Short mmCIF file of C-alpha atoms in Angstrom, two decimals:
data_model
loop_
_atom_site.label_atom_id
_atom_site.label_comp_id
_atom_site.label_asym_id
_atom_site.label_seq_id
_atom_site.Cartn_x
_atom_site.Cartn_y
_atom_site.Cartn_z
CA GLY A 28 -72.81 -59.01 59.45
CA ALA A 29 -70.10 -56.63 59.81
CA VAL A 30 -69.41 -55.03 62.19
CA VAL A 31 -68.58 -51.37 61.68
CA SER A 32 -66.99 -48.62 63.93
CA GLN A 33 -66.89 -45.01 63.27
CA HIS A 34 -64.66 -42.44 65.21
CA PRO A 35 -65.62 -39.51 66.39
CA SER A 36 -69.13 -40.20 67.42
CA TRP A 37 -69.36 -36.83 67.87
CA VAL A 38 -67.51 -33.43 66.80
CA ILE A 39 -68.06 -29.84 67.44
CA CYS A 40 -65.72 -27.50 65.52
CA LYS A 41 -64.94 -23.79 64.53
CA SER A 42 -66.53 -22.45 60.88
CA GLY A 43 -63.50 -22.68 58.62
CA THR A 44 -62.07 -25.63 59.82
CA SER A 45 -61.32 -29.37 58.53
CA VAL A 46 -62.95 -32.14 59.97
CA LYS A 47 -61.72 -36.18 59.56
CA ILE A 48 -64.41 -38.86 60.19
CA GLU A 49 -62.99 -42.36 60.32
CA CYS A 50 -64.96 -45.66 59.42
CA ARG A 51 -63.51 -49.13 59.90
CA SER A 52 -64.87 -51.91 58.95
CA LEU A 53 -63.39 -54.72 62.41
CA ASP A 54 -64.52 -57.97 60.81
CA PHE A 55 -65.07 -57.91 57.23
CA GLN A 56 -62.82 -56.81 54.43
CA ALA A 57 -64.71 -53.62 52.68
CA THR A 58 -63.94 -53.42 49.06
CA THR A 59 -67.31 -51.11 48.85
CA MET A 60 -67.83 -48.47 51.51
CA PHE A 61 -70.58 -45.59 51.51
CA TRP A 62 -70.84 -42.27 52.88
CA TYR A 63 -74.21 -40.47 53.82
CA ARG A 64 -75.48 -37.41 55.61
CA GLN A 65 -78.75 -37.58 56.98
CA PHE A 66 -80.58 -33.88 57.89
CA PRO A 67 -82.55 -34.02 61.06
CA LYS A 68 -86.27 -36.45 60.28
CA GLN A 69 -84.94 -36.78 56.87
CA SER A 70 -83.85 -39.59 54.68
CA LEU A 71 -80.33 -40.84 54.06
CA MET A 72 -78.63 -39.13 51.59
CA LEU A 73 -75.64 -40.80 49.75
CA MET A 74 -72.79 -38.94 49.30
CA ALA A 75 -70.30 -40.77 47.61
CA THR A 76 -69.35 -44.81 46.64
CA SER A 77 -66.13 -45.53 48.01
CA ASN A 78 -64.31 -48.08 46.42
CA GLU A 79 -60.68 -49.24 47.75
CA GLY A 80 -57.76 -48.43 46.01
CA SER A 81 -59.75 -45.90 43.67
CA LYS A 82 -61.13 -42.54 43.66
CA ALA A 83 -64.61 -42.63 45.18
CA THR A 84 -67.69 -41.78 42.75
CA TYR A 85 -69.72 -39.19 44.27
CA GLU A 86 -73.64 -37.86 43.94
CA GLN A 87 -74.52 -35.06 42.10
CA GLY A 88 -74.64 -32.20 43.96
CA VAL A 89 -71.71 -32.93 46.48
CA GLU A 90 -68.62 -31.25 45.98
CA LYS A 91 -65.82 -33.60 45.83
CA ASP A 92 -63.09 -31.01 46.67
CA LYS A 93 -65.38 -30.04 49.87
CA PHE A 94 -65.54 -33.95 51.11
CA LEU A 95 -62.82 -35.81 50.34
CA ILE A 96 -62.70 -39.62 50.63
CA ASN A 97 -59.71 -41.72 50.83
CA HIS A 98 -60.48 -45.51 51.11
CA ALA A 99 -56.75 -46.81 51.29
CA SER A 100 -57.39 -50.18 52.63
CA LEU A 101 -59.83 -52.76 52.87
CA THR A 102 -60.95 -51.72 56.16
CA LEU A 103 -60.79 -48.07 56.76
CA SER A 104 -62.09 -45.15 54.80
CA THR A 105 -62.32 -41.45 56.16
CA LEU A 106 -64.26 -38.98 55.00
CA THR A 107 -62.78 -35.21 55.11
CA VAL A 108 -64.83 -32.01 55.39
CA THR A 109 -62.79 -29.49 54.69
CA SER A 110 -63.70 -25.41 55.09
CA ALA A 111 -66.78 -26.62 57.21
CA HIS A 112 -69.30 -24.43 57.58
CA PRO A 113 -72.78 -23.96 59.62
CA GLU A 114 -74.50 -25.70 57.13
CA ASP A 115 -72.29 -28.78 57.25
CA SER A 116 -73.87 -29.56 60.56
CA SER A 117 -75.52 -33.52 59.91
CA PHE A 118 -75.20 -36.35 60.92
CA TYR A 119 -72.59 -38.59 58.69
CA ILE A 120 -72.89 -42.31 58.48
CA CYS A 121 -70.72 -44.68 56.73
CA SER A 122 -71.66 -47.79 55.78
CA VAL A 123 -70.14 -51.39 54.44
CA LYS A 124 -70.94 -53.59 51.64
CA GLY A 125 -71.77 -57.23 52.42
CA GLY A 126 -73.02 -59.90 50.75
CA TRP A 127 -76.31 -59.64 48.62
CA GLU A 128 -76.11 -55.84 48.41
CA THR A 129 -76.61 -55.70 52.25
CA GLN A 130 -75.13 -52.31 53.67
CA TYR A 131 -73.91 -52.42 57.51
CA PHE A 132 -73.62 -49.04 58.83
CA GLY A 133 -71.33 -47.41 61.39
CA PRO A 134 -72.97 -46.05 64.31
CA GLY A 135 -72.85 -42.26 62.88
CA THR A 136 -70.89 -39.28 63.90
CA ARG A 137 -72.28 -36.20 64.47
CA LEU A 138 -70.95 -32.59 63.61
CA LEU A 139 -71.99 -29.51 64.48
CA VAL A 140 -70.18 -26.40 62.61
CA LEU A 141 -70.51 -23.20 64.72
CA GLY B 15 -87.83 -41.18 38.16
CA GLN B 16 -86.88 -43.07 41.19
CA ASN B 17 -88.85 -43.13 43.89
CA ILE B 18 -89.98 -44.75 46.95
CA ASP B 19 -93.34 -44.17 49.34
CA GLN B 20 -93.80 -44.76 52.77
CA PRO B 21 -95.79 -43.30 55.35
CA THR B 22 -94.68 -40.59 57.32
CA GLU B 23 -95.73 -41.70 60.73
CA MET B 24 -97.69 -44.82 62.53
CA THR B 25 -98.87 -45.06 65.78
CA ALA B 26 -99.74 -48.42 67.19
CA THR B 27 -100.34 -50.44 70.79
CA GLU B 28 -97.77 -52.23 72.82
CA GLY B 29 -98.89 -55.96 72.01
CA ALA B 30 -100.16 -55.17 69.02
CA ILE B 31 -99.54 -56.03 65.23
CA VAL B 32 -98.99 -53.38 62.67
CA GLN B 33 -98.12 -53.11 58.86
CA ILE B 34 -96.06 -50.79 57.09
CA ASN B 35 -96.16 -50.17 53.65
CA CYS B 36 -93.99 -49.25 50.92
CA THR B 37 -94.22 -48.76 47.10
CA TYR B 38 -91.18 -48.29 44.82
CA GLN B 39 -90.65 -47.15 41.54
CA THR B 40 -87.00 -47.81 40.02
CA SER B 41 -85.04 -48.37 37.08
CA GLY B 42 -85.03 -51.93 37.10
CA PHE B 43 -84.95 -54.11 40.28
CA ASN B 44 -82.81 -56.11 42.08
CA GLY B 45 -84.30 -56.52 45.77
CA LEU B 46 -85.84 -54.33 48.52
CA PHE B 47 -84.50 -53.84 52.21
CA TRP B 48 -85.86 -52.63 55.17
CA TYR B 49 -84.30 -50.98 58.07
CA GLN B 50 -84.40 -50.06 61.60
CA GLN B 51 -83.29 -46.98 62.65
CA HIS B 52 -83.75 -45.52 66.44
CA ALA B 53 -83.67 -41.64 67.29
CA GLY B 54 -79.79 -40.36 66.95
CA GLU B 55 -78.69 -43.76 65.76
CA ALA B 56 -77.32 -45.41 62.68
CA PRO B 57 -79.98 -48.05 60.62
CA THR B 58 -79.59 -51.56 61.36
CA PHE B 59 -80.26 -54.13 58.96
CA LEU B 60 -83.82 -56.44 59.40
CA SER B 61 -84.88 -57.89 55.75
CA TYR B 62 -84.06 -58.29 52.00
CA ASN B 63 -87.00 -59.49 49.52
CA VAL B 64 -85.59 -60.41 46.13
CA LEU B 65 -88.35 -62.73 45.09
CA ASP B 66 -92.30 -62.84 45.68
CA GLY B 67 -93.75 -63.84 48.83
CA LEU B 68 -93.29 -63.66 52.81
CA GLU B 69 -90.37 -63.72 54.55
CA GLU B 70 -90.66 -64.45 58.39
CA LYS B 71 -88.00 -63.59 60.86
CA GLY B 72 -89.32 -63.73 64.08
CA ARG B 73 -91.44 -61.02 65.22
CA PHE B 74 -91.04 -59.18 61.65
CA SER B 75 -92.06 -60.24 58.72
CA SER B 76 -91.78 -58.90 55.11
CA PHE B 77 -93.87 -59.38 52.16
CA LEU B 78 -92.69 -58.28 48.55
CA SER B 79 -94.78 -58.02 45.22
CA ARG B 80 -92.75 -57.45 42.66
CA SER B 81 -95.39 -57.08 39.86
CA LYS B 82 -97.38 -54.57 42.03
CA GLY B 83 -93.87 -52.98 43.26
CA TYR B 84 -94.98 -53.21 46.69
CA SER B 85 -93.54 -54.34 49.63
CA TYR B 86 -94.51 -54.61 53.41
CA LEU B 87 -92.62 -54.63 57.39
CA LEU B 88 -94.58 -56.67 59.76
CA LEU B 89 -94.38 -56.53 63.36
CA LYS B 90 -95.81 -58.64 65.55
CA GLU B 91 -96.21 -58.33 69.32
CA LEU B 92 -95.08 -55.02 69.39
CA GLN B 93 -92.66 -54.08 72.17
CA MET B 94 -91.84 -50.10 73.69
CA LYS B 95 -88.07 -51.09 71.93
CA ASP B 96 -89.73 -50.94 68.45
CA SER B 97 -90.51 -47.44 68.46
CA ALA B 98 -88.30 -46.20 65.90
CA SER B 99 -88.16 -45.21 62.06
CA TYR B 100 -88.83 -47.96 59.72
CA LEU B 101 -86.59 -47.75 56.36
CA CYS B 102 -87.78 -48.97 53.29
CA ALA B 103 -85.11 -49.19 50.36
CA ALA B 104 -84.66 -50.69 46.76
CA LEU B 105 -81.91 -51.54 44.67
CA ASP B 106 -82.04 -50.43 41.25
CA SER B 107 -80.42 -51.56 37.99
CA ASN B 108 -77.50 -50.21 39.04
CA TYR B 109 -77.32 -51.84 42.59
CA GLN B 110 -77.63 -48.47 43.69
CA LEU B 111 -79.86 -48.35 46.97
CA ILE B 112 -82.73 -45.74 46.37
CA TRP B 113 -84.05 -44.97 50.00
CA GLY B 114 -87.25 -43.90 51.26
CA ALA B 115 -88.07 -41.32 53.93
CA GLY B 116 -88.82 -43.83 56.29
CA THR B 117 -91.44 -44.17 58.82
CA LYS B 118 -91.61 -43.40 62.36
CA LEU B 119 -93.52 -45.93 64.32
CA ILE B 120 -94.68 -44.54 67.88
CA ILE B 121 -95.80 -47.28 70.19
CA LYS B 122 -98.06 -46.48 72.92
CA PRO B 123 -98.80 -48.52 76.26
#
């Protein structure tokens, strides 16, 4: 399967600042990537589907102006949480779509907004 | 609506066998995935079934019945490292993954 990395793995920031999370597909050309959010003891919640070279498709209820997604190359997608607030504190996970619709996940980024 | 049901939590003994069930209701169906997620980590792929029957992969097996909207993950010879959450996810007609809430499996010595 694909090897996926995320950076940073941990970030603590002040309320009102913006945070950028990078997702890299290290050995696979990722036409499609997904961004998820997971709150403690809850399941994965899909935020958006990111296709290389085009605008991301956001799930209902996810603010596209707050969660900016850029997928400019086949190996990199970024998620920027703009003007972060404490309620944005969560575990953010990206995944790469591989063969047979299998998704390969990055290690996740823990965001804590103070 | 679309829905995935799986038990919230299960407990089993080291060395034993455990079966984690999953039922799904989706708009169309293009397969069912099982993922393992250790606490604080991202999910890792375990299996994918699209045809009826049992797929065996080492100590883990996954079963699918499309007519019943039912799948299970069977874990044999349980080890302490198998303590994790197991996520069931169904692929609908639009190739969107519908995720279950996960089953937390606790292994006791």
